[in-house]
């Protein structure tokens, strides 16, 4: 902890007293350094946070304008306090200085003639050195704790939570465009203009920013927001920055490094002829348990896919589920996540609506085994479109998921057997029975709409439907027949026919 004014006042050896009415909050101000001056305008030579010692030899005691300007300059420079040496030029602190300093909330301390300025300087310097050793020890401990968290694959927000705790404030990672990649506490607002100001002023504004140029994590910034002393925060942030950069880089590179394993998982899930044991092995190789509830997400990035988008999505999901893997599938991003308890799908959806509103994302599951993962993935694929206005949850049970379940158990072969009479008829007679039945089912068995879509007379349609019923040996007026035919077409199409 940095030396504060009230701690300085408590040292009896310094014999300091207050000349201005000063609130307890002002007395908590940190003394970063001690400087002595007899200049009318010392501001160009100060950084802020100093205890400025002076005998006031440069201004007459009753020069109200001179003292007002002096106090205003020091206030603007964020000087912590003025230590006024009495008994040399002025017997007491000039009233004009007391009034001017009080008006701008600048504490003025009385330094008696018997106390040389060097005694105050040495005392403060000793305290600062002691604090630096403490800060170094705390920064070293912080780095060790962050390294331990990383070795245990802790989420990035957990690392930021530990940093926020250390600096007694908040911590975040922002990308170069000012978007929050991750933060602690969650969902805090960060103003990029103040972050950049914090970079320029070395944290004297309360924003402490460290570019993460180490380990390849370019275009990202570690930011802390706190009222803690600047030097203490700077040391902690510097110690944390390298480790955070390493962890962030690992996450940025994780998707390419897992690409082959995740591609095998995706192939097994979408190729419905893949045997279940093969699919289970692919999941385990990719780092998943085949019998643990799995949440599936599909995202259609807008306007285009980017590594930053993928990272933000994965980090958002990690707030609920610690094990997250992603893979690209054409223009879609597919994520699988495990490790939570309770209604994890609902919790993930809530986080995404808060963290990534307006994004086309579908959340499905949880799936309890490999075959069910196949089902919920198929359902999510049927639900995802770029027109989605916000993240949404797909239905757990629909025709697409039923088809996925059936296809995994030999349904494609059975579906072809159902439709084979129509396939053979069309091949021999250059007929349109398959197309007719497909259109009839698509239009919910409405004959008038089907005839218009096929550009045929209704009598022609009735004749074709009668042929279809005879070839399939089924009643097309029966709901069971219509459902079976619909499923057969979906399975037939899934096989790539």
XYZ file of C-alpha atoms in Angstrom:
497
model
C 0.000 0.000 0.000
C 1.278 3.487 -0.898
C 2.023 6.016 1.819
C -0.998 8.256 2.442
C -1.222 11.768 3.882
C -2.819 10.596 7.119
C -0.008 8.046 7.605
C 2.523 10.811 7.024
C 0.782 13.056 9.537
C 0.806 10.249 12.102
C 4.630 10.179 12.192
C 5.410 12.305 15.263
C 9.066 12.668 14.312
C 8.011 14.848 11.371
C 5.928 17.216 13.568
C 3.512 17.984 10.722
C 0.150 19.677 11.178
C -2.685 20.781 8.880
C -3.159 24.406 7.871
C -6.276 23.780 5.759
C -9.615 22.166 6.621
C -9.236 18.764 4.978
C -11.755 15.900 4.604
C -10.893 12.276 5.495
C -11.034 11.389 1.775
C -8.352 13.944 0.956
C -6.182 12.556 3.745
C -6.265 9.151 2.012
C -4.410 10.552 -0.972
C -1.212 8.732 -1.794
C 2.180 10.432 -1.592
C 4.055 9.144 -4.614
C 7.184 11.238 -4.108
C 8.568 14.378 -2.427
C 9.751 17.434 -4.368
C 11.086 20.801 -3.190
C 10.667 24.075 -5.065
C 10.926 27.837 -4.829
C 9.575 28.397 -8.329
C 6.490 30.462 -9.059
C 5.356 27.721 -11.493
C 6.799 24.291 -10.653
C 4.085 22.418 -12.611
C 6.251 21.608 -15.683
C 8.626 19.671 -13.431
C 5.993 17.560 -11.652
C 4.191 14.310 -12.579
C 1.402 14.298 -10.011
C 1.105 12.608 -6.647
C 3.962 14.585 -5.050
C 4.184 16.204 -1.639
C 5.557 19.580 -2.709
C 7.794 21.256 -0.085
C 8.359 25.038 -0.236
C 9.126 28.051 1.928
C 7.114 30.375 -0.340
C 10.033 32.765 -0.913
C 8.763 33.602 -4.422
C 5.365 35.128 -3.461
C 4.477 37.874 -1.014
C 2.295 36.780 1.904
C -0.624 39.032 0.919
C -0.445 38.344 -2.862
C -3.835 36.659 -3.184
C -3.688 36.376 -6.983
C -0.188 34.868 -6.826
C -1.224 32.191 -4.292
C -4.473 31.493 -6.170
C -2.555 30.848 -9.383
C 0.024 28.733 -7.537
C -2.644 26.526 -5.905
C -4.579 26.171 -9.154
C -1.495 25.006 -11.035
C -0.705 22.371 -8.414
C -4.299 21.160 -8.368
C -4.289 20.807 -12.142
C -1.064 18.790 -11.890
C -2.685 16.485 -9.269
C -0.169 17.308 -6.551
C -1.141 15.444 -3.376
C -0.364 18.230 -0.900
C 1.861 21.209 -0.145
C 4.290 21.116 2.783
C 4.944 24.752 3.803
C 8.166 25.409 5.720
C 7.600 28.155 8.333
C 10.129 30.352 10.066
C 12.357 31.224 7.151
C 10.621 33.471 4.600
C 7.222 33.437 6.308
C 6.629 32.978 10.011
C 3.330 31.196 9.314
C 1.482 29.814 6.328
C 0.078 32.867 4.458
C -3.676 33.206 4.839
C -3.999 33.803 1.093
C -2.407 30.384 0.432
C -4.703 28.678 2.961
C -7.796 30.230 1.334
C -6.635 29.481 -2.209
C -5.675 25.870 -1.405
C -8.936 25.256 0.482
C -10.919 26.462 -2.525
C -9.375 23.762 -4.762
C -9.201 20.958 -2.140
C -5.407 21.063 -1.925
C -4.186 20.119 1.567
C -1.463 22.336 3.057
C 0.769 20.899 5.796
C 2.712 23.058 8.260
C 6.404 22.103 8.430
C 8.041 23.656 11.528
C 11.439 25.347 11.258
C 12.993 22.546 13.343
C 12.181 19.904 10.708
C 14.479 20.026 7.654
C 12.925 19.130 4.335
C 15.464 16.345 3.846
C 14.052 14.502 6.880
C 10.652 14.339 5.198
C 12.231 13.302 1.888
C 14.220 10.494 3.504
C 11.208 9.226 5.430
C 9.002 9.109 2.323
C 11.776 7.524 0.252
C 12.257 4.771 2.848
C 8.533 4.076 2.910
C 8.357 3.964 -0.882
C 11.255 1.520 -1.084
C 9.584 -0.706 1.508
C 6.336 -0.543 -0.454
C 8.160 -1.445 -3.667
C 9.508 -4.611 -2.077
C 5.998 -5.494 -0.910
C 4.616 -4.771 -4.379
C 7.296 -6.946 -5.976
C 6.406 -9.776 -3.629
C 2.695 -9.408 -4.361
C 3.344 -9.239 -8.109
C 5.466 -12.377 -7.909
C 2.741 -14.194 -5.971
C 0.149 -13.022 -8.485
C 2.200 -14.367 -11.384
C 2.609 -17.722 -9.618
C -1.143 -17.968 -8.942
C -1.999 -17.089 -12.535
C 0.438 -19.719 -13.787
C -1.211 -22.305 -11.529
C -4.671 -21.343 -12.805
C -3.448 -21.657 -16.390
C -1.999 -25.108 -15.712
C -5.442 -26.151 -14.473
C -7.070 -24.816 -17.682
C -8.993 -22.131 -15.795
C -11.267 -19.899 -17.916
C -9.786 -16.562 -18.951
C -12.323 -14.685 -16.853
C -10.987 -16.530 -13.772
C -7.534 -15.081 -14.467
C -9.062 -11.633 -14.831
C -10.954 -12.153 -11.580
C -7.697 -12.809 -9.750
C -6.115 -9.688 -11.286
C -9.165 -7.591 -10.334
C -8.892 -8.884 -6.766
C -5.203 -7.993 -6.616
C -5.728 -4.401 -7.750
C -8.944 -3.943 -5.789
C -10.979 -3.062 -8.870
C -11.918 -4.438 -12.283
C -9.983 -6.075 -15.112
C -10.675 -6.754 -18.785
C -9.138 -7.641 -22.120
C -10.104 -5.390 -25.034
C -9.280 -5.838 -28.685
C -7.871 -3.080 -30.835
C -11.383 -1.900 -31.763
C -12.388 -1.465 -28.128
C -14.585 -4.575 -27.937
C -14.501 -6.433 -24.620
C -13.088 -9.922 -25.143
C -13.484 -10.902 -21.492
C -13.878 -9.051 -18.206
C -14.243 -9.348 -14.456
C -16.705 -8.526 -13.047
C -18.795 -9.627 -16.000
C -20.635 -7.220 -18.263
C -18.826 -4.027 -17.226
C -18.687 -1.041 -19.586
C -15.234 0.046 -20.726
C -14.647 3.275 -22.588
C -11.899 2.975 -25.171
C -11.079 6.694 -24.978
C -10.314 6.348 -21.255
C -8.325 3.176 -21.907
C -6.157 5.023 -24.430
C -5.831 7.903 -21.986
C -4.687 5.402 -19.369
C -2.031 4.177 -21.777
C -0.799 7.721 -22.359
C -0.810 8.762 -18.686
C 0.570 5.531 -17.170
C -2.594 4.979 -15.173
C -2.865 8.303 -13.366
C -6.516 8.538 -14.509
C -7.514 5.302 -12.781
C -7.341 3.283 -16.020
C -4.238 1.096 -16.266
C -3.619 -0.358 -19.734
C -0.876 -2.756 -20.826
C -0.583 -3.811 -24.506
C -0.416 -7.596 -24.838
C 2.361 -7.700 -27.409
C 4.061 -10.630 -25.709
C 3.727 -14.207 -26.946
C 1.945 -13.144 -30.118
C -1.236 -11.726 -28.544
C -1.100 -8.599 -30.696
C -3.957 -6.114 -30.967
C -5.214 -6.813 -27.452
C -4.932 -4.746 -24.269
C -5.073 -5.787 -20.609
C -6.924 -3.057 -18.706
C -7.397 -2.485 -14.989
C -9.659 0.070 -13.354
C -8.981 0.949 -9.719
C -8.290 3.700 -7.215
C -5.236 1.889 -5.835
C -1.864 3.625 -5.990
C -0.491 3.828 -9.508
C 2.872 2.174 -8.873
C 1.345 -0.801 -7.058
C -1.155 -1.397 -9.854
C 1.458 -0.954 -12.570
C 3.673 -3.652 -11.047
C 0.779 -6.089 -10.684
C -0.474 -5.446 -14.223
C 2.998 -5.865 -15.685
C 3.445 -9.176 -13.878
C 0.065 -10.391 -15.105
C 0.355 -9.168 -18.695
C 2.849 -11.763 -19.927
C 0.874 -14.674 -18.506
C -2.428 -13.314 -19.810
C -0.819 -12.860 -23.233
C 0.373 -16.475 -23.211
C -3.067 -17.740 -22.232
C -4.806 -15.553 -24.803
C -2.418 -16.664 -27.543
C -3.030 -20.291 -26.627
C -6.744 -19.733 -26.998
C -6.314 -17.943 -30.325
C -4.224 -20.846 -31.620
C -6.377 -23.551 -30.069
C -8.888 -23.706 -32.899
C -6.311 -24.336 -35.663
C -4.465 -26.885 -33.521
C -7.698 -28.797 -32.798
C -8.947 -28.477 -36.360
C -8.140 -32.042 -37.459
C -9.642 -33.697 -34.383
C -12.765 -31.519 -34.466
C -13.162 -32.079 -38.210
C -13.249 -35.827 -37.521
C -15.957 -35.267 -34.902
C -18.026 -33.139 -37.266
C -17.644 -35.653 -40.093
C -18.779 -38.468 -37.826
C -21.791 -36.495 -36.670
C -22.930 -35.424 -40.133
C -22.130 -38.682 -41.959
C -24.993 -40.716 -40.550
C -23.496 -43.981 -41.752
C -20.615 -43.570 -39.254
C -20.929 -46.307 -36.597
C -21.548 -45.107 -33.061
C -18.281 -46.618 -31.660
C -16.287 -44.673 -34.275
C -18.094 -41.473 -33.315
C -17.437 -42.089 -29.611
C -13.710 -42.535 -30.287
C -13.598 -39.272 -32.275
C -15.261 -37.401 -29.395
C -12.772 -38.775 -26.874
C -9.775 -37.913 -29.059
C -11.099 -34.336 -29.243
C -11.248 -34.117 -25.430
C -14.929 -34.892 -24.813
C -16.618 -37.543 -22.720
C -19.136 -39.414 -24.847
C -21.629 -39.894 -21.992
C -21.520 -36.389 -20.465
C -24.276 -33.845 -21.336
C -23.109 -31.779 -24.315
C -24.385 -28.417 -25.499
C -24.117 -27.706 -29.230
C -23.960 -24.209 -30.737
C -24.095 -23.061 -34.336
C -23.243 -19.490 -35.306
C -23.485 -17.638 -38.598
C -20.906 -14.840 -38.154
C -21.834 -11.480 -39.647
C -20.497 -9.813 -41.694
C -17.761 -12.434 -41.949
C -15.937 -15.064 -39.954
C -13.010 -13.897 -37.801
C -10.749 -15.344 -35.115
C -11.865 -12.556 -32.775
C -15.525 -13.524 -33.195
C -14.726 -17.167 -32.500
C -12.739 -16.254 -29.388
C -15.456 -14.014 -27.938
C -18.070 -16.701 -28.512
C -15.952 -19.390 -26.864
C -15.147 -17.187 -23.878
C -18.832 -16.364 -23.448
C -19.707 -20.074 -23.377
C -16.868 -20.732 -20.915
C -18.741 -18.642 -18.359
C -21.064 -21.649 -18.028
C -19.186 -24.638 -19.479
C -15.403 -25.021 -19.020
C -14.692 -27.444 -21.895
C -15.336 -25.748 -25.243
C -14.143 -26.758 -28.714
C -14.973 -25.129 -32.020
C -14.739 -26.046 -35.689
C -15.671 -24.315 -38.910
C -18.239 -25.890 -41.208
C -18.448 -23.843 -44.385
C -19.732 -20.414 -43.366
C -20.869 -21.676 -39.972
C -19.012 -21.957 -36.683
C -19.877 -25.071 -34.642
C -19.112 -25.303 -30.918
C -19.394 -28.235 -28.534
C -19.269 -27.648 -24.782
C -19.323 -29.834 -21.672
C -18.764 -29.626 -17.942
C -21.656 -27.711 -16.368
C -24.581 -28.671 -14.151
C -28.271 -27.790 -14.217
C -29.945 -26.154 -17.223
C -26.668 -25.429 -18.993
C -28.345 -24.785 -22.343
C -30.584 -22.130 -20.830
C -27.652 -20.548 -18.989
C -25.536 -20.444 -22.149
C -28.428 -18.845 -24.049
C -28.816 -16.206 -21.332
C -25.099 -15.371 -21.457
C -25.090 -15.123 -25.258
C -28.101 -12.824 -25.329
C -26.283 -10.588 -22.903
C -22.757 -10.841 -24.363
C -23.514 -11.178 -28.095
C -26.965 -9.690 -28.751
C -28.093 -9.415 -32.328
C -25.972 -12.393 -33.395
C -27.263 -15.345 -35.406
C -26.560 -18.160 -32.941
C -28.538 -21.327 -32.180
C -28.048 -23.267 -28.934
C -29.147 -26.917 -28.764
C -29.100 -29.702 -26.228
C -27.985 -30.871 -23.804
C -27.340 -34.172 -25.571
C -26.629 -37.120 -23.315
C -24.758 -39.447 -25.677
C -23.121 -39.505 -29.091
C -26.307 -40.333 -31.003
C -28.215 -37.538 -29.294
C -25.406 -35.096 -30.150
C -26.015 -36.072 -33.770
C -29.716 -35.341 -33.339
C -29.361 -31.909 -31.704
C -26.692 -30.867 -34.225
C -29.047 -31.703 -37.081
C -31.849 -29.775 -35.388
C -29.573 -26.749 -34.868
C -28.482 -26.835 -38.518
C -32.103 -26.692 -39.594
C -32.695 -23.660 -37.344
C -29.662 -21.472 -38.083
C -30.041 -18.639 -40.576
C -28.262 -15.332 -41.018
C -31.593 -13.590 -40.523
C -31.807 -14.564 -36.850
C -32.112 -11.380 -34.789
C -30.597 -12.814 -31.606
C -29.345 -16.093 -30.099
C -32.111 -18.651 -29.784
C -32.645 -22.216 -28.617
C -33.552 -24.915 -31.124
C -36.258 -27.458 -30.467
C -35.001 -30.662 -28.909
C -37.445 -32.849 -30.868
C -38.393 -32.157 -34.466
C -38.429 -33.937 -37.794
C -34.801 -33.113 -38.473
C -33.614 -34.635 -35.199
C -35.832 -37.694 -35.720
C -34.296 -38.174 -39.148
C -30.829 -37.880 -37.622
C -31.652 -40.578 -35.082
C -33.151 -42.897 -37.694
C -30.316 -42.359 -40.157
C -27.809 -43.421 -37.563
C -29.558 -46.740 -37.268
C -29.841 -47.760 -40.888
C -32.798 -45.555 -41.747
C -31.345 -44.454 -45.081
C -31.505 -47.986 -46.486
C -35.077 -48.410 -45.258
C -36.080 -45.044 -46.729
C -34.791 -46.028 -50.165
C -36.774 -49.261 -49.996
C -39.942 -47.254 -49.295
C -39.388 -44.982 -52.294
C -37.851 -47.597 -54.642
C -41.089 -48.298 -56.603
C -41.352 -44.612 -57.504
C -37.653 -44.414 -58.354
C -37.939 -47.423 -60.692
C -41.110 -46.087 -62.316
C -39.588 -42.666 -63.040
C -36.424 -44.274 -64.428
C -38.388 -46.434 -66.898
C -41.093 -43.991 -67.938
C -39.224 -40.703 -67.531
C -41.918 -39.929 -65.005
C -42.518 -37.264 -62.410
C -43.922 -39.301 -59.510
C -41.024 -38.599 -57.083
C -41.197 -34.870 -57.818
C -44.982 -34.908 -57.542
C -44.979 -36.632 -54.147
C -42.205 -34.419 -52.836
C -44.124 -31.271 -53.840
C -47.381 -32.660 -52.414
C -45.733 -33.259 -49.037
C -43.976 -29.889 -49.057
C -47.307 -28.134 -49.562
C -48.965 -30.031 -46.684
C -51.008 -32.356 -48.951
C -53.036 -29.483 -50.453
C -54.047 -30.635 -53.926
C -54.944 -27.225 -55.375
C -51.632 -25.665 -54.289
C -49.699 -28.724 -55.525
C -51.336 -28.624 -58.958
C -50.463 -24.936 -59.315
C -46.854 -25.530 -58.221
C -46.490 -28.390 -60.759
C -48.349 -26.473 -63.506
C -50.692 -29.408 -64.116
C -54.464 -29.855 -64.097
C -55.996 -31.136 -60.859
C -57.184 -34.273 -62.677
C -53.609 -34.961 -63.737
C -52.496 -34.567 -60.150
C -55.220 -36.952 -58.923
C -54.116 -39.512 -61.490
C -50.482 -39.248 -60.389
C -51.422 -39.535 -56.702
C -53.448 -42.643 -57.485
C -50.425 -44.139 -59.282
C -48.205 -43.303 -56.316
C -50.618 -44.911 -53.865
C -50.826 -48.055 -55.995
C -47.045 -48.362 -56.390
C -46.397 -47.773 -52.679
C -49.382 -49.913 -51.703
C -50.413 -47.123 -49.332
C -53.304 -44.729 -48.783
C -52.159 -41.133 -49.377
C -55.174 -39.885 -47.460
C -53.755 -41.485 -44.312
C -51.733 -39.305 -41.933
C -49.436 -42.243 -41.136
C -48.608 -42.653 -44.825
C -47.862 -38.954 -45.240
C -45.547 -38.949 -42.181
C -43.717 -42.060 -43.379
C -43.230 -40.620 -46.854
C -42.010 -37.310 -45.443
C -39.435 -39.065 -43.267
C -38.403 -41.288 -46.165
C -37.694 -38.267 -48.359
C -35.640 -36.571 -45.617
C -33.544 -39.703 -45.094
C -33.207 -40.229 -48.824
C -31.975 -36.648 -49.248
C -29.596 -36.999 -46.294
C -27.910 -39.859 -48.109
C -27.083 -37.480 -50.951
C -29.480 -38.873 -53.563
